mmCIF file of C-alpha atoms and ligand atoms in Angstrom:
data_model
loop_
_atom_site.group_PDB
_atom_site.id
_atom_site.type_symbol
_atom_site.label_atom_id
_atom_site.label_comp_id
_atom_site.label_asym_id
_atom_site.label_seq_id
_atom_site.Cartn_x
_atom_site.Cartn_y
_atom_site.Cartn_z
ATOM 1 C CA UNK A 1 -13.102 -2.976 -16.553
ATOM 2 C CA UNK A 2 -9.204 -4.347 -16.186
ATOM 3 C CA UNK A 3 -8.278 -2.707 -12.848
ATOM 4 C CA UNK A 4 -4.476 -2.106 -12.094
ATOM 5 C CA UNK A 5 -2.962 -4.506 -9.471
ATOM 6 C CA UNK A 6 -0.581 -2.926 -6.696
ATOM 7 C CA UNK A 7 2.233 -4.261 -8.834
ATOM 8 C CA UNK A 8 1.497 -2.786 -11.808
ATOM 9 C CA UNK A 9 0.929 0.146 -9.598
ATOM 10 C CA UNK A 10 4.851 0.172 -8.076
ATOM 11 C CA UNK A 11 6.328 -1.036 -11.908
ATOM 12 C CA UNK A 12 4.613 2.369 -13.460
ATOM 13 C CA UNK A 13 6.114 4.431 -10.284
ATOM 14 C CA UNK A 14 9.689 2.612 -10.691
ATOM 15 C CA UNK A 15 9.493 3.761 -14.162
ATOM 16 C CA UNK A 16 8.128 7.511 -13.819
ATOM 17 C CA UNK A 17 10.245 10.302 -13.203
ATOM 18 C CA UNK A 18 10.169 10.461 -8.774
ATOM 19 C CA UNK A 19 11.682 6.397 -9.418
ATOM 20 C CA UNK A 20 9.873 4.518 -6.699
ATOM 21 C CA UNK A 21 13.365 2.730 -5.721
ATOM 22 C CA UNK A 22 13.214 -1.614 -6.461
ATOM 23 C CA UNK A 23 13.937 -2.080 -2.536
ATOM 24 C CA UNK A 24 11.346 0.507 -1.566
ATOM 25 C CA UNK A 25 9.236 -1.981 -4.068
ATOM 26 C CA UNK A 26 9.615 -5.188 -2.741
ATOM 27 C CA UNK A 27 8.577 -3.686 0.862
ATOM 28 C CA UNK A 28 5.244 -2.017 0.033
ATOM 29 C CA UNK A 29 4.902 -5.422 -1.714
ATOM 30 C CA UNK A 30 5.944 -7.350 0.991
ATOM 31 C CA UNK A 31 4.311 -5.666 3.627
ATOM 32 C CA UNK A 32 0.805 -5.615 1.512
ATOM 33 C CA UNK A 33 1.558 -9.747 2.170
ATOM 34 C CA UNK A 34 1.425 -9.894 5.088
ATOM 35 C CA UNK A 35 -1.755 -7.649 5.613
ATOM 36 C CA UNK A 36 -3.287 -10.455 3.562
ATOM 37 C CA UNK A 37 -2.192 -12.820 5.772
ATOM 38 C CA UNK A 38 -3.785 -10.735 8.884
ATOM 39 C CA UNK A 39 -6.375 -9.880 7.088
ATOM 40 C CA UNK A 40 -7.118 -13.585 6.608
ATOM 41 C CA UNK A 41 -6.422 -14.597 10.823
ATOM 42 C CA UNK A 42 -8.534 -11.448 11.212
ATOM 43 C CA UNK A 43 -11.639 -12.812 9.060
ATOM 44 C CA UNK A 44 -11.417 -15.997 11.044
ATOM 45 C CA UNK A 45 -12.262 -14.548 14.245
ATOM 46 C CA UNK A 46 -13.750 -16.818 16.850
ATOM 47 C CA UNK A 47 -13.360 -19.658 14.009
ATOM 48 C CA UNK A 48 -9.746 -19.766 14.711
ATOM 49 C CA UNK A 49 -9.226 -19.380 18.043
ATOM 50 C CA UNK A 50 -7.708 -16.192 17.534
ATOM 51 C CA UNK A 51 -9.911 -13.944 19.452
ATOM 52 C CA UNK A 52 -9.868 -12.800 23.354
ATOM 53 C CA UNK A 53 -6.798 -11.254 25.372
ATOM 54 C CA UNK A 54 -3.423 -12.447 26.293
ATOM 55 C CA UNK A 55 -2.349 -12.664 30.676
ATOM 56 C CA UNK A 56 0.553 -10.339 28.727
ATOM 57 C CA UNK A 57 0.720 -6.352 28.518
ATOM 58 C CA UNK A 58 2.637 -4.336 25.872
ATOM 59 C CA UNK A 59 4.896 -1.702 26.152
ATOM 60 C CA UNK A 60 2.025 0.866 26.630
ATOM 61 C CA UNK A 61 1.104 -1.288 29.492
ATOM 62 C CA UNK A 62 -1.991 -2.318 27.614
ATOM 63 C CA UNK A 63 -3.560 -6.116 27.615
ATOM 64 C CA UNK A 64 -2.718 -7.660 24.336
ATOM 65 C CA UNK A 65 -5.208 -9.484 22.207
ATOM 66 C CA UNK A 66 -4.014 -12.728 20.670
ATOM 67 C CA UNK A 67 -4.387 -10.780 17.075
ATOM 68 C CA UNK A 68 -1.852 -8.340 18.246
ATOM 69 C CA UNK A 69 0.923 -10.792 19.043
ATOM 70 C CA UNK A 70 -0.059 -12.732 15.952
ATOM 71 C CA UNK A 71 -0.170 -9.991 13.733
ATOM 72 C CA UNK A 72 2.908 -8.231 15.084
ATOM 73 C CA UNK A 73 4.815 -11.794 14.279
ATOM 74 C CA UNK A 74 3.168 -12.023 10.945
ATOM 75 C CA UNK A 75 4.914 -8.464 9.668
ATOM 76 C CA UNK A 76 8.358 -9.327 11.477
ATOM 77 C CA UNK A 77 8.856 -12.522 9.713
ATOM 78 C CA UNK A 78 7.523 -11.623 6.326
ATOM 79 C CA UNK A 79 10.255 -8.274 6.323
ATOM 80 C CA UNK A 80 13.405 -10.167 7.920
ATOM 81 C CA UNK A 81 14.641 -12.107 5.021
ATOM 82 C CA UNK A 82 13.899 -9.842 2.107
ATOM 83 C CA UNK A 83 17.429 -7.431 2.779
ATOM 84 C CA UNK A 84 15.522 -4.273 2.076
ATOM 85 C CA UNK A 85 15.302 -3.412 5.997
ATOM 86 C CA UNK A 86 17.770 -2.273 8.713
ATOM 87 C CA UNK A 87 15.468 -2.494 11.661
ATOM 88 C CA UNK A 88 12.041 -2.423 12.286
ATOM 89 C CA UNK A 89 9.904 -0.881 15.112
ATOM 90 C CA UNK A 90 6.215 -1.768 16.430
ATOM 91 C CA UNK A 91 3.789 -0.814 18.888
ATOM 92 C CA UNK A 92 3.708 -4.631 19.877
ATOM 93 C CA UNK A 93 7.214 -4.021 21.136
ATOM 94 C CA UNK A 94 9.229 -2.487 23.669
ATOM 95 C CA UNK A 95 12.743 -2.262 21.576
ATOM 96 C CA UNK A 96 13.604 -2.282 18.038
ATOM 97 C CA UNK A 97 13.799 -5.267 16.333
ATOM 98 C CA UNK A 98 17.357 -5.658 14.188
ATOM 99 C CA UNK A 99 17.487 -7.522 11.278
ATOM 100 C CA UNK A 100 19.282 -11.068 12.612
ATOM 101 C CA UNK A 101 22.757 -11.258 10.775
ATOM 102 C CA UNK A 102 22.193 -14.367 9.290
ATOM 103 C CA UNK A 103 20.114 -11.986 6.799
ATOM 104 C CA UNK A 104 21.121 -8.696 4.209
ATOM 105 C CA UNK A 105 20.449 -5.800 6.070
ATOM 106 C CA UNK A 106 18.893 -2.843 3.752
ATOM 107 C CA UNK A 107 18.170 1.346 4.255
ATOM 108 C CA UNK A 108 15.182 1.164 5.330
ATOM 109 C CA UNK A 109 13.021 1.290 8.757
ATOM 110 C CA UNK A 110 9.927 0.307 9.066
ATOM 111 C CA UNK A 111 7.560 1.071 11.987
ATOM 112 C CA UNK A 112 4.122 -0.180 12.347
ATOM 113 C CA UNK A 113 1.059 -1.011 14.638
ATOM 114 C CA UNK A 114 0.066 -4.100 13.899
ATOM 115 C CA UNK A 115 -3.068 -4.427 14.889
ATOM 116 C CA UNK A 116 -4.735 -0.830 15.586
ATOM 117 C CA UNK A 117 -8.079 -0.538 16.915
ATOM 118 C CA UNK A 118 -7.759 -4.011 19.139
ATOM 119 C CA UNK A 119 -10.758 -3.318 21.336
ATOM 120 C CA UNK A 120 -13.078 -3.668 18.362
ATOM 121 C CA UNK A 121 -11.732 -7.541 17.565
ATOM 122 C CA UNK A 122 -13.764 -9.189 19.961
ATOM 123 C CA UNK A 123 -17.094 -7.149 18.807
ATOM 124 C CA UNK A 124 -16.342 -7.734 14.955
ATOM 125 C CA UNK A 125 -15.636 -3.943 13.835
ATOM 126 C CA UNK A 126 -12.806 -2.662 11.168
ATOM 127 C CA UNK A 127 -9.376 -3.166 12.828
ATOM 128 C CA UNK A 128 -6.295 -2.108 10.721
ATOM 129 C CA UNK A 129 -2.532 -2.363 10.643
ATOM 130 C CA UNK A 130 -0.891 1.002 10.056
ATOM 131 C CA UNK A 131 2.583 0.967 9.041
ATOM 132 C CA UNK A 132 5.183 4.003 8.173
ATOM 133 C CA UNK A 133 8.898 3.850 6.146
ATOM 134 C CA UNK A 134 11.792 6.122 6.665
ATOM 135 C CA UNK A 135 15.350 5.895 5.777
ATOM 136 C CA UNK A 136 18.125 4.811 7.814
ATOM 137 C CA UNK A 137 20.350 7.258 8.481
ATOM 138 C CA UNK A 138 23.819 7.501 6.396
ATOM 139 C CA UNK A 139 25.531 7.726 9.868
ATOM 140 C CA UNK A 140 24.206 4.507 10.744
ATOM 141 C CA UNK A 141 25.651 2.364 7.961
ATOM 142 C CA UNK A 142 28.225 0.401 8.700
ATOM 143 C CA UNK A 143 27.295 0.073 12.167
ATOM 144 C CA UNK A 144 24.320 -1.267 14.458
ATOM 145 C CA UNK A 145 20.754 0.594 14.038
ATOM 146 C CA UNK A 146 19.863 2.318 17.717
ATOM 147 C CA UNK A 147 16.200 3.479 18.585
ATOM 148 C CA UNK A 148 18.082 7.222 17.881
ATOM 149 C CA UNK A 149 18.093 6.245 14.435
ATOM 150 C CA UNK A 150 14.346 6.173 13.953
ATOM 151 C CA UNK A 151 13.488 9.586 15.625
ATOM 152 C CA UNK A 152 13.226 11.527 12.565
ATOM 153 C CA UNK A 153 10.566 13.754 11.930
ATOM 154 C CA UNK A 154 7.669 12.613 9.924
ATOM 155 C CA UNK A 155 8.454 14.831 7.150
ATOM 156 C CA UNK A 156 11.218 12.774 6.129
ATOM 157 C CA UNK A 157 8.459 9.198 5.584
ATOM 158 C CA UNK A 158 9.477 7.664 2.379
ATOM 159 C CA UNK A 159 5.896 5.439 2.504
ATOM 160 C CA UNK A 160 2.844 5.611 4.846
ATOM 161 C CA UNK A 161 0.130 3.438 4.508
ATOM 162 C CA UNK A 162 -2.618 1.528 6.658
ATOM 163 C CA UNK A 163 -4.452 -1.788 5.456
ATOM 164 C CA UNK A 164 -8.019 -1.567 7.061
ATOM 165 C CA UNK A 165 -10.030 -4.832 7.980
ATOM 166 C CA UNK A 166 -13.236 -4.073 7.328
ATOM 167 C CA UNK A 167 -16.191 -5.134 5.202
ATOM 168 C CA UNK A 168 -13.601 -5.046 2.543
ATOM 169 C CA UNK A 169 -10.199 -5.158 2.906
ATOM 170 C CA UNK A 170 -7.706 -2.174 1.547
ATOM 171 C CA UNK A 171 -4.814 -0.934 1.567
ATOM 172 C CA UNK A 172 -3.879 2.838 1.435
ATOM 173 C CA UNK A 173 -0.776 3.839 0.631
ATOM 174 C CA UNK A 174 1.489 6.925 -0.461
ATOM 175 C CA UNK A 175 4.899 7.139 -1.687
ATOM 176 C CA UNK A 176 4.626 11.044 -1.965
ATOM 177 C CA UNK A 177 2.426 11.331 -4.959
ATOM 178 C CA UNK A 178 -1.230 10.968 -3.669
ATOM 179 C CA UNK A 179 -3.150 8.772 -2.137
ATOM 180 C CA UNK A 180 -4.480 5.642 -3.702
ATOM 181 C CA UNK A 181 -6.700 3.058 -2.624
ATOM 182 C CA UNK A 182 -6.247 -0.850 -3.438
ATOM 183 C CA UNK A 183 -9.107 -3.381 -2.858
ATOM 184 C CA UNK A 184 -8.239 -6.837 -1.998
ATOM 185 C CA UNK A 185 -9.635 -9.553 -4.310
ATOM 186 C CA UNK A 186 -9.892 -12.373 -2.031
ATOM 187 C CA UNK A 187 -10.647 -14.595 -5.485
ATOM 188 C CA UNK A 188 -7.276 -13.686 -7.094
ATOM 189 C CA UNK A 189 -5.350 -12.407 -3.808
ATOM 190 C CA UNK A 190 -4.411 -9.140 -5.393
ATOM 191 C CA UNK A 191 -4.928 -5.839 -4.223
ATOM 192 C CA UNK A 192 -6.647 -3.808 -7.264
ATOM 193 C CA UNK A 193 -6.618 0.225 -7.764
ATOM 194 C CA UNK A 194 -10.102 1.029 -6.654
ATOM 195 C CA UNK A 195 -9.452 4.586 -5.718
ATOM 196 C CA UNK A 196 -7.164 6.671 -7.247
ATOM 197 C CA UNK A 197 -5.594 10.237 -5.983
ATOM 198 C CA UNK A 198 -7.925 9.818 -2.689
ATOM 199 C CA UNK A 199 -8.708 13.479 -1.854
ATOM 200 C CA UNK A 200 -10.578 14.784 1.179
ATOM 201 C CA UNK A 201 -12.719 17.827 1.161
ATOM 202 C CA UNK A 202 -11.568 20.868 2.907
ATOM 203 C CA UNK A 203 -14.839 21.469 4.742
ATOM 204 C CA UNK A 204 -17.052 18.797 6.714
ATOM 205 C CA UNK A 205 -20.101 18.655 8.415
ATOM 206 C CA UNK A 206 -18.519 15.487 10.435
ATOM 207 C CA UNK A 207 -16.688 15.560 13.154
ATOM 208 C CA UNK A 208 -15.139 12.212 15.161
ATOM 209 C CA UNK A 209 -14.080 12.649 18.836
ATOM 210 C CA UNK A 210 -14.540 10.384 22.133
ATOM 211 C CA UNK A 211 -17.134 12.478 23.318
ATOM 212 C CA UNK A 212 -17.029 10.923 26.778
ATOM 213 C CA UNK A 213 -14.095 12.704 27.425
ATOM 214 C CA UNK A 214 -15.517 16.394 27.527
ATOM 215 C CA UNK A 215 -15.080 17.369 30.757
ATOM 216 C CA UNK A 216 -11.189 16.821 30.209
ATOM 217 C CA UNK A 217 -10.546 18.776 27.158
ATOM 218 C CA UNK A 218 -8.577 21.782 27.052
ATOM 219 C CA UNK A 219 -11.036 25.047 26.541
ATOM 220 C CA UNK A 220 -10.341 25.778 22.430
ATOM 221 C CA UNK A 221 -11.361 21.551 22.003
ATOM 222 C CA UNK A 222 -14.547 22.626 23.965
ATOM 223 C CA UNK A 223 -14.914 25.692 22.205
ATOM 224 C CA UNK A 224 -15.067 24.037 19.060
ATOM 225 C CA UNK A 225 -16.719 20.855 19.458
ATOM 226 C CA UNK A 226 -19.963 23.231 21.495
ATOM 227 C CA UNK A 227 -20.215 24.921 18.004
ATOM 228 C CA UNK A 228 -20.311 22.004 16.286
ATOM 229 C CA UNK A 229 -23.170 21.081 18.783
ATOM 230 C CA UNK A 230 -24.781 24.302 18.314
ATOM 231 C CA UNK A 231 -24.988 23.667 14.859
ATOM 232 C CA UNK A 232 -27.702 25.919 12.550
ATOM 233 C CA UNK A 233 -28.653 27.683 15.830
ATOM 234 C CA UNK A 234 -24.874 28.759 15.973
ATOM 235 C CA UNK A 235 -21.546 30.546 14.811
ATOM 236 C CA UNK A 236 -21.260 27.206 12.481
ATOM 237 C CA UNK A 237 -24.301 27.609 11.043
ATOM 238 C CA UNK A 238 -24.627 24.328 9.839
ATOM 239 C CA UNK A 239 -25.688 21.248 11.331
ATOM 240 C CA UNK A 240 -22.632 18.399 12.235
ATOM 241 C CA UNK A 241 -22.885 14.867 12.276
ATOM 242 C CA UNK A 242 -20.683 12.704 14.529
ATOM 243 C CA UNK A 243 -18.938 8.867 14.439
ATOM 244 C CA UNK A 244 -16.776 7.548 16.869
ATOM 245 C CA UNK A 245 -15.491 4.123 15.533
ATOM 246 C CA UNK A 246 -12.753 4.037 17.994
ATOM 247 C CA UNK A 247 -10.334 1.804 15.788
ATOM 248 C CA UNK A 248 -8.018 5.128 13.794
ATOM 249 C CA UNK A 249 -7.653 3.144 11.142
ATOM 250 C CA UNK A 250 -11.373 3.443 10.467
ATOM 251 C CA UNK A 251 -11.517 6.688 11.443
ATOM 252 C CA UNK A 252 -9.188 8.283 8.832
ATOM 253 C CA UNK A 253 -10.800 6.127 6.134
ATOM 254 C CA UNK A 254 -13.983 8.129 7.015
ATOM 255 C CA UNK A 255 -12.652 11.160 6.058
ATOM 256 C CA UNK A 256 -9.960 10.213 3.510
ATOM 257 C CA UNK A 257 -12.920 8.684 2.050
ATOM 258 C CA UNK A 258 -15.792 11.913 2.184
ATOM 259 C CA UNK A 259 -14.259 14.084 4.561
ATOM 260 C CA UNK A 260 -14.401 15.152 8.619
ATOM 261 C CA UNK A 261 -12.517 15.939 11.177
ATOM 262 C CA UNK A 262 -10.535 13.174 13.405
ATOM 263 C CA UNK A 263 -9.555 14.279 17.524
ATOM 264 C CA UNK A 264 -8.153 12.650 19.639
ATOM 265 C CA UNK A 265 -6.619 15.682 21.884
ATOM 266 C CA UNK A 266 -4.510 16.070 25.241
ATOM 267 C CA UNK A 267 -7.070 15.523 28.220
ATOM 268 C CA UNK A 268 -6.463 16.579 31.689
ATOM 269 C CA UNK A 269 -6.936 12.483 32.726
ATOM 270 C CA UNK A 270 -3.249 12.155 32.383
ATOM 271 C CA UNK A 271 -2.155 15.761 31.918
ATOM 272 C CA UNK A 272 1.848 14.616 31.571
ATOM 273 C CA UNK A 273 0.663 12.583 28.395
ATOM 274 C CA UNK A 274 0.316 14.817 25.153
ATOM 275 C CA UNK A 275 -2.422 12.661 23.976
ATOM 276 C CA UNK A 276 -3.288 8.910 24.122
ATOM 277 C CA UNK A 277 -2.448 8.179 19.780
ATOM 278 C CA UNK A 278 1.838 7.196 19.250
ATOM 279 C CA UNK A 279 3.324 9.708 17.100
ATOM 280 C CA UNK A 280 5.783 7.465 15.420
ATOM 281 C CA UNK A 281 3.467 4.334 14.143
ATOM 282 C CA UNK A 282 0.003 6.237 13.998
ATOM 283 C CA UNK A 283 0.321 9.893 13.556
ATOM 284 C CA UNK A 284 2.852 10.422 11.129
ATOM 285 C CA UNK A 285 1.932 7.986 8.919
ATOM 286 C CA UNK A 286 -1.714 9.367 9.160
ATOM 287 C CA UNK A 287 -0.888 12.846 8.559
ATOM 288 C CA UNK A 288 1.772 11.540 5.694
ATOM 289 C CA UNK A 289 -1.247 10.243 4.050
ATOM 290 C CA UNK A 290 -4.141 12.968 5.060
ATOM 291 C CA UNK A 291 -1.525 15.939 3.788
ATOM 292 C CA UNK A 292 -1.047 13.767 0.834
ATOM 293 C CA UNK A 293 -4.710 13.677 0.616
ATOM 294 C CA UNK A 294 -5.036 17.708 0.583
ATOM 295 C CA UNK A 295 -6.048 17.542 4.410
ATOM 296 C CA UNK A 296 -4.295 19.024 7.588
ATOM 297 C CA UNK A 297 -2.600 17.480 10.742
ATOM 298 C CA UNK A 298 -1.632 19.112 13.562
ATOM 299 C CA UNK A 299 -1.665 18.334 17.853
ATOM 300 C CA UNK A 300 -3.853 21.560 17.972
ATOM 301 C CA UNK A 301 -0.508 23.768 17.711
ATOM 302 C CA UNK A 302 1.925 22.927 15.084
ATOM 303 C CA UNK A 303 1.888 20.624 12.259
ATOM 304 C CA UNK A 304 2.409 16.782 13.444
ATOM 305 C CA UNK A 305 4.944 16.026 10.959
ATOM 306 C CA UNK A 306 7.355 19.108 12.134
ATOM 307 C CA UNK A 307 7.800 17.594 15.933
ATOM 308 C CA UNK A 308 11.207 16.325 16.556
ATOM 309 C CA UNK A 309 10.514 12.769 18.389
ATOM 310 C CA UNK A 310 12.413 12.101 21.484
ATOM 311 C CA UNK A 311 11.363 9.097 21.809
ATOM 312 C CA UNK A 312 10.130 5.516 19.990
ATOM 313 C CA UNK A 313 6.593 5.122 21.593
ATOM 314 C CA UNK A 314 6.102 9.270 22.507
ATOM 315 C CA UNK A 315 2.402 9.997 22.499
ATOM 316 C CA UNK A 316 1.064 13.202 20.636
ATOM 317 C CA UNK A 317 -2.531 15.042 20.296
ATOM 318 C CA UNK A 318 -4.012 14.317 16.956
ATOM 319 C CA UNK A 319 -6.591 16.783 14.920
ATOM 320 C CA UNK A 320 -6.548 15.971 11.640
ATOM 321 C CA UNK A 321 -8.978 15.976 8.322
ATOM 322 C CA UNK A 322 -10.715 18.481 5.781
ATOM 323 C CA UNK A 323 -7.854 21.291 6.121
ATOM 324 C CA UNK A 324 -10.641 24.196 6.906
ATOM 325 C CA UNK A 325 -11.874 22.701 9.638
ATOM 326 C CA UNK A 326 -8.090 21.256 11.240
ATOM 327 C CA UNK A 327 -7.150 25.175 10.718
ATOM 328 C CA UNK A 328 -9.866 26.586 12.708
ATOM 329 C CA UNK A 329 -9.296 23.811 15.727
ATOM 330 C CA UNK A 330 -5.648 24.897 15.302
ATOM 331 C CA UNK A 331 -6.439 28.793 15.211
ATOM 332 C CA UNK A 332 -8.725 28.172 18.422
ATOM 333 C CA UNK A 333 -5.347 26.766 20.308
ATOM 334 C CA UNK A 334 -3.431 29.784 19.355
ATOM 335 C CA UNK A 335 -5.734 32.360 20.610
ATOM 336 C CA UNK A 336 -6.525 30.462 23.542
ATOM 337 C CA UNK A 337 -2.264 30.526 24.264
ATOM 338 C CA UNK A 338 -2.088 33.846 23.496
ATOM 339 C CA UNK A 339 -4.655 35.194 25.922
ATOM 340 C CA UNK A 340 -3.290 32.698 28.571
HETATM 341 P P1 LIG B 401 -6.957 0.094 21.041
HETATM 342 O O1 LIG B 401 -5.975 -0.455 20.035
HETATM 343 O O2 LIG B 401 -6.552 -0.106 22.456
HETATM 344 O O3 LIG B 401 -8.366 -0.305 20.744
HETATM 345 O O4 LIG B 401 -6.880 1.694 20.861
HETATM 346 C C1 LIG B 401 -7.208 2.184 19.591
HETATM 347 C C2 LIG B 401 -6.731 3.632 19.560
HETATM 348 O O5 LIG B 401 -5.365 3.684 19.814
HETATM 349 C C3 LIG B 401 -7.087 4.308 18.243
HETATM 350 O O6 LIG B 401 -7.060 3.431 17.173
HETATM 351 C C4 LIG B 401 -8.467 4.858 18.496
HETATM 352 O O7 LIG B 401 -8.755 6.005 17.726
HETATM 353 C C5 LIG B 401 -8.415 5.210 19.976
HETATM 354 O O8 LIG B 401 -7.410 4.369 20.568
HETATM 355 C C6 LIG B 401 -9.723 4.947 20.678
HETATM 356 O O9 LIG B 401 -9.537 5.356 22.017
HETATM 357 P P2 LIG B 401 -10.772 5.324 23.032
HETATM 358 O O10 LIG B 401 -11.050 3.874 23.281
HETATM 359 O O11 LIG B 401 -10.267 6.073 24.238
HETATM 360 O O12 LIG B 401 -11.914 6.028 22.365
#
């Protein structure tokens, strides 16, 4: 069977009646390059000298691996030159990173984690790069992009997508009209339509959460995770299953794959954080594409992409997945507020 390339994929969407734009184009294409490119450092692993930690710490104050740093430079350089970008943003980095002059500047922003998932590098499990588009603002034209610029709600992402380094590599991407899934053929070096209209069940029997946290969770997380536990014998009555890959990107395939439930919830280890997940490089592009997917996101209260950033690397509680299950977490916070 012919499968569609990625191209063929963004020439169809140029043409239909939503008219993917010819810049937005060239960036999903050029950005699926370069995950090609770290997908190919990735495969390498100890082979090329690419694995282990850096003396350095990013902006989260977290060691780098040499992946990170090489993957973070691998996305800036493919996106400077192509004029389709006013600034870019990355987990890698502490400030934005403006186009140089000596290059077109574009509409668009792009924010991404390069590498997400870097503690599974060095023990050979899926690692991903998630990365998330929104438009510049018309304000900003004509003058420099500021970090202000990119704290727009997630609601207004023009793409979301993640590549995920795994057994296979994919790349899963929305423009606004579904989900679809894109296998790389290492043979030919193009990404092929594998899975179309990616859709993930509105119940689950899976859920994925650090369970070593417990004792930290706020009481509705607790509340809902024991009936999980409980299973059969419980309110659920069913029994749950549970995975903890602790790379998101692998997570959210999971269930954008065959459903669950993905937490990763404010804990009372750092109660001034919200959660340890960024909102603007992880979250929103994550709920872009589970919403997209017929799922739910929300940080246990209110829908993920509602919340007004305040800031480029603000943290955020994450519950997302099948929507029946995201609801009842969600439902669990509200009557737990409104007793308090
Ligand atoms: P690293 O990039 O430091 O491995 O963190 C990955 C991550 O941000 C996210 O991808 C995982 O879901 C989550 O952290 C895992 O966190 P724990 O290690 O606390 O389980």
């Amino acid at each position: 069977m012919k499968r569609k390339t990625l191209t063929q994929y963004l020439v169809e969407q140029q043409r239909a009646e939503h008219a993917l734009g010819s810049e937005v184009r060239l960036l999903i294409e050029i950005v699926s390059r370069a995950c090609k490119t770290i997908s190919h450092a990735v495969s390498k692993g100890a082979l090329g000298g690419v694995l282990g930690s850096l003396e350095s710490e990013n902006v989260q104050g977290e060691v780098q691996k040499k992946l990170d740093v090489i993957s973070n430079e691998v996305l800036l350089e493919a996106n400077e030159w192509g004029g389709h970008l006013a600034a870019m943003a990355s987990e890698e980095m502490e400030t934005i990173h403006l186009i140089p002059n000596r290059y077109p500047k574009g509409e668009f922003l792009l924010l991404f984690d390069p590498l997400d998932g870097s503690s599974n590098i060095d023990i050979n499990v899926s690692i991903g790069t998630i990365f998330s588009v929104l438009r510049a603002p018309a304000s900003a034209s004509g003058r420099e992009i500021t970090e202000e610029d990119f704290l727009q709600p997630g609601s207004t992402q023009v793409v979301a997508g993640y590549a995920i380094y795994g057994p296979q590599t994919m790349l899963v991407l929305t423009i606004g009209q579904g989900v679809m899934g894109f296998t790389l053929d290492r043979e030919m070096g193009s990404w092929l339509l594998t899975h179309e209209n990616m859709t993930i069940p509105a119940d689950t029997k899976e859920f994925a959460i650090n369970m070593s946290n417990m004792r930290h969770w706020a009481p509705p997380v607790r509340r809902y995770i024991d009936e999980c536990l409980a299973g059969k014998t419980g309110v659920r009555g069913k029994d749950f299953n549970t995975r903890w890959i602790a790379a998101m990107v692998a997570d959210v395939h999971r269930l954008i794959t065959r459903g669950g439930i993905f937490m990763y919830p404010w804990d009372a280890r750092e109660p001034g954080k919200p959660g340890k997940l960024r909102l603007m490089y992880e979250a929103n592009p994550m709920s872009m594409l589970v919403e997209q997917a017929g799922g739910a996101s929300t940080d246990g209260t209110q829908r993920i992409l509602d919340i007004q950033p305040t800031s480029l690397h603000q943290r955020v509680g994450v519950v997302l997945g099948s929507k029946n299950e995201v609801e009842l977490v969600t439902r669990y916070h509200h009557e737990a507020s409104k007793s308090a």
